[in-house]
GROMACS .gro file of C-alpha atoms in nm:
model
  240
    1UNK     CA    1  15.114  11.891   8.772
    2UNK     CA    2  15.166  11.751   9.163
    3UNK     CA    3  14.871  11.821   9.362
    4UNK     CA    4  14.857  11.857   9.739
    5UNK     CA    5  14.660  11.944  10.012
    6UNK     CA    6  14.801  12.254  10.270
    7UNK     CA    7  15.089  12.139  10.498
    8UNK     CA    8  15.236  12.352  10.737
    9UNK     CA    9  15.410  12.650  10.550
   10UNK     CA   10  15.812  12.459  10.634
   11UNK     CA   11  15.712  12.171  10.538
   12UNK     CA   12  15.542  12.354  10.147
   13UNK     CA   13  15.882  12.511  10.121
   14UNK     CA   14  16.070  12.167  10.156
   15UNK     CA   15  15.839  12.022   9.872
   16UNK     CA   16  15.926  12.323   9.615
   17UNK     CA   17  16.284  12.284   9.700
   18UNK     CA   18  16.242  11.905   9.629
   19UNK     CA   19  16.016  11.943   9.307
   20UNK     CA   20  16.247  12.218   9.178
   21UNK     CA   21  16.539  11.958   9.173
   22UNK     CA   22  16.326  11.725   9.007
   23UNK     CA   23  16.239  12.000   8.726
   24UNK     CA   24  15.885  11.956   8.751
   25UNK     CA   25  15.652  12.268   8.634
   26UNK     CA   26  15.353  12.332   8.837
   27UNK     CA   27  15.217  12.213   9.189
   28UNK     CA   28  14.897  12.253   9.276
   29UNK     CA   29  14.762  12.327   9.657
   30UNK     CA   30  14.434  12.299   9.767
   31UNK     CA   31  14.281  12.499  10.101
   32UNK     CA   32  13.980  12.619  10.219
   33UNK     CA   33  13.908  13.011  10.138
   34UNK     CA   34  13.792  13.071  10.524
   35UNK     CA   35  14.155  12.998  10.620
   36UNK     CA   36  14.261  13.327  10.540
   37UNK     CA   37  14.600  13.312  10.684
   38UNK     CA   38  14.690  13.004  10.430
   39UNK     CA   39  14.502  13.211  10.105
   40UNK     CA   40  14.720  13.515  10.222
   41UNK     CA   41  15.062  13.343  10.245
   42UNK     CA   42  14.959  13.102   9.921
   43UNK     CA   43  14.912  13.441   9.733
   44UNK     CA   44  15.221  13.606   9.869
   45UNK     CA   45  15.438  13.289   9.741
   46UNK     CA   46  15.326  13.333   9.367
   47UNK     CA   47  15.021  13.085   9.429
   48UNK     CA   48  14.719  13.143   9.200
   49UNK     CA   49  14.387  13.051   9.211
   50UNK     CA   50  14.258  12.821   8.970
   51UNK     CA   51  13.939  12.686   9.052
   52UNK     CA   52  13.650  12.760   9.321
   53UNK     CA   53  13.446  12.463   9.461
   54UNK     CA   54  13.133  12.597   9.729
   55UNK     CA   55  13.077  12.331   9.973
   56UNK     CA   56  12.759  12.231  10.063
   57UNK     CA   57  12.497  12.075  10.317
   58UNK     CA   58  12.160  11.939  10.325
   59UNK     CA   59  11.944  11.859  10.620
   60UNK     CA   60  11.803  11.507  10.483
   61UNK     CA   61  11.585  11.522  10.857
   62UNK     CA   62  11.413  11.794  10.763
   63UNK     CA   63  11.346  11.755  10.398
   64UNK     CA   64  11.030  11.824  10.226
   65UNK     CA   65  10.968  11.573   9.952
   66UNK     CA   66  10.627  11.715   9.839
   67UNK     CA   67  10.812  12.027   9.678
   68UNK     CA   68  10.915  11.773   9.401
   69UNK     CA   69  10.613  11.572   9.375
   70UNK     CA   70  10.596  11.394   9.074
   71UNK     CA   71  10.990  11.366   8.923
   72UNK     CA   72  11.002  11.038   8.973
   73UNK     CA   73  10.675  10.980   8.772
   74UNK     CA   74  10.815  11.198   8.504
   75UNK     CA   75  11.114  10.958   8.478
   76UNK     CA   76  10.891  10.652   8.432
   77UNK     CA   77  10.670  10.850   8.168
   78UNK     CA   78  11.022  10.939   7.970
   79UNK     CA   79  11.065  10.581   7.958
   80UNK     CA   80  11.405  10.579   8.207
   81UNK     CA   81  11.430  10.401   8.502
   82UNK     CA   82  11.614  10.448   8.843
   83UNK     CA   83  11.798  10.172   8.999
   84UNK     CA   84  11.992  10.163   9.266
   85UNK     CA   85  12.346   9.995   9.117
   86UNK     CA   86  12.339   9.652   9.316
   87UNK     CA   87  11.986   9.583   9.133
   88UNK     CA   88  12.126   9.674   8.824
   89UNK     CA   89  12.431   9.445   8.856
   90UNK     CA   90  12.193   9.172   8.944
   91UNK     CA   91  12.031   9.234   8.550
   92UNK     CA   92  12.300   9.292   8.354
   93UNK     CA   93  12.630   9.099   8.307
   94UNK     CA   94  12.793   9.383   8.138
   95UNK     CA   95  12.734   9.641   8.417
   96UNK     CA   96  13.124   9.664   8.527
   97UNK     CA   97  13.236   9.787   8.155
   98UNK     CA   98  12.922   9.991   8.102
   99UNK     CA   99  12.973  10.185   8.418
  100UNK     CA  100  13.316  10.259   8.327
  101UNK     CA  101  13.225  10.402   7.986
  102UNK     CA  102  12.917  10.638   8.098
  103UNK     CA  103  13.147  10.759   8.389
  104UNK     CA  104  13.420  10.897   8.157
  105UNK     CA  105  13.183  11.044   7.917
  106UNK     CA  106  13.059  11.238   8.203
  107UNK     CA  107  13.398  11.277   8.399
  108UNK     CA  108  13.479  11.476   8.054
  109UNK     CA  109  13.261  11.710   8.153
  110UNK     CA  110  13.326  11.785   8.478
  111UNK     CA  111  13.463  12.152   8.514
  112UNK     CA  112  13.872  12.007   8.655
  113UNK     CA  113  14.176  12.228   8.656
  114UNK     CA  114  14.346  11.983   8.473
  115UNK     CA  115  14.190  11.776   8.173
  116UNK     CA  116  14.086  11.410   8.266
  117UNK     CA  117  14.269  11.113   8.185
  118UNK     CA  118  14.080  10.795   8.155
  119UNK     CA  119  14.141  10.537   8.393
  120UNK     CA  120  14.238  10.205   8.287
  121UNK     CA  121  13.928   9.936   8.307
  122UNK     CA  122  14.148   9.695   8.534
  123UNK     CA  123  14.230   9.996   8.791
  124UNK     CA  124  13.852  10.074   8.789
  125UNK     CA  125  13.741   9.794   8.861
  126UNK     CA  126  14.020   9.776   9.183
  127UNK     CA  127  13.788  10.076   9.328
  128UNK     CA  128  13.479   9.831   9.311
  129UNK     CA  129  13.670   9.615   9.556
  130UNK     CA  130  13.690   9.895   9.814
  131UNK     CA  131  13.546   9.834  10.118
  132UNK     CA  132  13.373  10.212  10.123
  133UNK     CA  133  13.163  10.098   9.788
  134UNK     CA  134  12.854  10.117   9.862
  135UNK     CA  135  12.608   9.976   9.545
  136UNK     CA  136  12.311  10.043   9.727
  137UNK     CA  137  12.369  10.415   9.729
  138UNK     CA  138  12.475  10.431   9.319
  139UNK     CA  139  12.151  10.566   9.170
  140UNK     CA  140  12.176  10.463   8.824
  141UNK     CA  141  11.926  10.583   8.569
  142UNK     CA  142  11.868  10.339   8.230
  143UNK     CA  143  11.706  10.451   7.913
  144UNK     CA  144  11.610  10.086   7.769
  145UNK     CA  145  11.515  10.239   7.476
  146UNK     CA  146  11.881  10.366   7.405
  147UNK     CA  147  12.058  10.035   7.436
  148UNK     CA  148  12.216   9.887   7.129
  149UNK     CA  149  12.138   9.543   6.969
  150UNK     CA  150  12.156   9.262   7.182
  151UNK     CA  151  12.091   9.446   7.524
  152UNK     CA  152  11.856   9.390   7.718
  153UNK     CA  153  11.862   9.614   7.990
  154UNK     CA  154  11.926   9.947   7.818
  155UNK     CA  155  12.174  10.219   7.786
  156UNK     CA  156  12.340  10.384   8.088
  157UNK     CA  157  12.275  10.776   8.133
  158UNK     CA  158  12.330  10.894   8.460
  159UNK     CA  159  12.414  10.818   8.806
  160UNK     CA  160  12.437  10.984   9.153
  161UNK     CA  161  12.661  10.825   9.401
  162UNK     CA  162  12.624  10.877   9.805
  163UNK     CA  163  12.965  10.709   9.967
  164UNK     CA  164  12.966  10.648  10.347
  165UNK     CA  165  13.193  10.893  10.643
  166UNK     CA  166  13.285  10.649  10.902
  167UNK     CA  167  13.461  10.881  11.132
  168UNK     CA  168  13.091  11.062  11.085
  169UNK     CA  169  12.843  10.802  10.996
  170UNK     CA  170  12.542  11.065  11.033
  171UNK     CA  171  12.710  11.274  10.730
  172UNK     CA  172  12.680  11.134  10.394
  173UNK     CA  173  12.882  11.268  10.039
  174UNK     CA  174  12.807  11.297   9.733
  175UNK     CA  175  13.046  11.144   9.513
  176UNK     CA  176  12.903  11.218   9.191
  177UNK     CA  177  12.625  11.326   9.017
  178UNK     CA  178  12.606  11.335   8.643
  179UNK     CA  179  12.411  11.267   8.286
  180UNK     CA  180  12.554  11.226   7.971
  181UNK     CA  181  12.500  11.442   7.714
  182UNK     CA  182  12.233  11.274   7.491
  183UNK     CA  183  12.009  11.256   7.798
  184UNK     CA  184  12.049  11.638   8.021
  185UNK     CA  185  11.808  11.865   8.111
  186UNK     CA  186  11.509  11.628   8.121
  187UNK     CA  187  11.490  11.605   8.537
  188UNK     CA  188  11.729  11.295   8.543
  189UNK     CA  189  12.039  11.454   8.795
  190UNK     CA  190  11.744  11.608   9.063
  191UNK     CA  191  11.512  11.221   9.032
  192UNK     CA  192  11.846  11.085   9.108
  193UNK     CA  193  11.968  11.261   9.377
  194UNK     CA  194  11.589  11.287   9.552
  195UNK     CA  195  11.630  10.923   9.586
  196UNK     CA  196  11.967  10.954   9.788
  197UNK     CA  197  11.838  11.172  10.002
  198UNK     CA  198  11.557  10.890  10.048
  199UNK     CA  199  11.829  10.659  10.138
  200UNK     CA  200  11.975  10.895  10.319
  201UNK     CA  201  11.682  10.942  10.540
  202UNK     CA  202  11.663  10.553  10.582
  203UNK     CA  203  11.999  10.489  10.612
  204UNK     CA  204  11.971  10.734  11.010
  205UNK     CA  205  12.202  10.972  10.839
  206UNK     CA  206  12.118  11.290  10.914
  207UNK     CA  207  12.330  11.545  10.646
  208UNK     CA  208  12.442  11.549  10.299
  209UNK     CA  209  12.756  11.683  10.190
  210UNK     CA  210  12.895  11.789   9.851
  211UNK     CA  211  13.111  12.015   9.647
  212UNK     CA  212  13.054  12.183   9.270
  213UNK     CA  213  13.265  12.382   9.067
  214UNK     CA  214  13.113  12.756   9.089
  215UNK     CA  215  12.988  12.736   8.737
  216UNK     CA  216  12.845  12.404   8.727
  217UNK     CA  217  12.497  12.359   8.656
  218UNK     CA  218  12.501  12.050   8.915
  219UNK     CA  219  12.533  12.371   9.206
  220UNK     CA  220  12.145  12.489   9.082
  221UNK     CA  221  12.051  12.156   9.117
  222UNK     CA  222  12.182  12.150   9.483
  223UNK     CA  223  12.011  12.477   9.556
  224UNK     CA  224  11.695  12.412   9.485
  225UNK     CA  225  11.693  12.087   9.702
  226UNK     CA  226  11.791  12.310   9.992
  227UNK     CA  227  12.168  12.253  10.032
  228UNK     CA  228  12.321  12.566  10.196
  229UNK     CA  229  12.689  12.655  10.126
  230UNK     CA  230  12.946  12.662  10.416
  231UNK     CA  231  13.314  12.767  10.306
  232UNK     CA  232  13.438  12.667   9.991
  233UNK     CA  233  13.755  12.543   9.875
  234UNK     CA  234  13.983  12.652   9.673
  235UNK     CA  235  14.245  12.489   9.416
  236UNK     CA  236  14.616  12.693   9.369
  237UNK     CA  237  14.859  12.645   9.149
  238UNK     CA  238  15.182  12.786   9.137
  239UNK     CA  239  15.441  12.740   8.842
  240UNK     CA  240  15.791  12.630   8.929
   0.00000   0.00000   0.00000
């Protein structure tokens, strides 16, 4: 499948022509479901919808950390640590390949309209190199307890990533937030991301912005810190 966002409706009708010649079989379109006018044409040209993603703020200046007391205290008493990822890279010499094999477990379970295909190690570590990485803002949480022989720093389990918006500095994202398996529903995803929104605060940002899936369990999470849907978008697909 080709995925794209919304051009102007000539220039979508050039790129089926195009793709038709090339015999390809589905194209995917992504918009926003406020932009009515786009959903309505979309659906009148034998687009459907695929998969819903709410959009979502939080005011970090206003945010009241006392309604979580005591997650990060439940973290150390579990025996797993938070670290932001340029501390951890400091400890341990195998963070790169590490990093790269807790991501795809998780990325595997990230609700996607297409499955995932895992990156190759040398393109991954390309991304590190970009100058929007931001290690200071990669919350990583480490069960030591869960490493295998001959670590000394412990197994990888979860991570929530903030990545910078430099045509809007004051508005943060959320890249990612996720656990693996062995280690969910223990408080790990909402520790993490309550010490982005630290950083956030520190940083002189003033919002957080993400997107979920509509049936992930990560859009709870966001609720109950306070973010407050705005419109969400919306992922089409139409089969050629």
């Amino acid at each position: 499948m080709i995925f794209f966002f919304f051009q102007a409706e000539d220039g979508i009708r050039d790129v089926l022509d195009q793709l038709r010649e090339r015999q390809l079989q589905v194209l995917g379109i992504g918009t926003r479901e406020d932009r009515t006018f786009r959903v309505h044409w979309l659906q009148s040209q034998g687009f459907v919808a695929k998969m819903r993603y709410p959009v979502s703020d939080l005011d970090v200046t206003t945010f009241d950390f006392s309604r979580f007391a005591g997650a990060q205290e439940r973290m150390a008493a579990a025996g797993v640590t938070i670290l932001p990822l340029s501390k951890v890279r400091e400890q341990d010499p195998n963070w790169m390949r590490k990093l790269y094999e807790m991501l795809w477990e998780i990325e595997q379970d990230v609700p996607q309209v297409d499955p995932p295909c895992k990156e190759p190690f040398e393109e991954f570590v390309k991304g590190l190199e970009h100058h929007n990485f931001w290690p200071e803002a990669w919350f990583m949480a480490i069960d030591p307890a869960a490493g295998v022989d001959g670590d000394s720093v412990g197994a990888y389990v979860g991570v929530s990533m903030l990545g910078k918006n430099p045509p809007m500095p004051e508005r943060l994202y959320t890249w990612l937030t996720g656990v693996v398996r062995s280690h969910r529903r223990k408080g790990i995803a909402l520790a993490m991301k309550l010490r982005a929104i630290e950083l956030a605060q520190q940083s002189g940002a003033t919002a957080i912005r993400t997107d979920n899936e509509e049936n992930n369990p990560m859009l709870g999470i966001n609720k109950t810190l306070g973010f407050v849907e705005i419109p969400a978008g919306v992922e089409y697909e139409k089969e050629l």
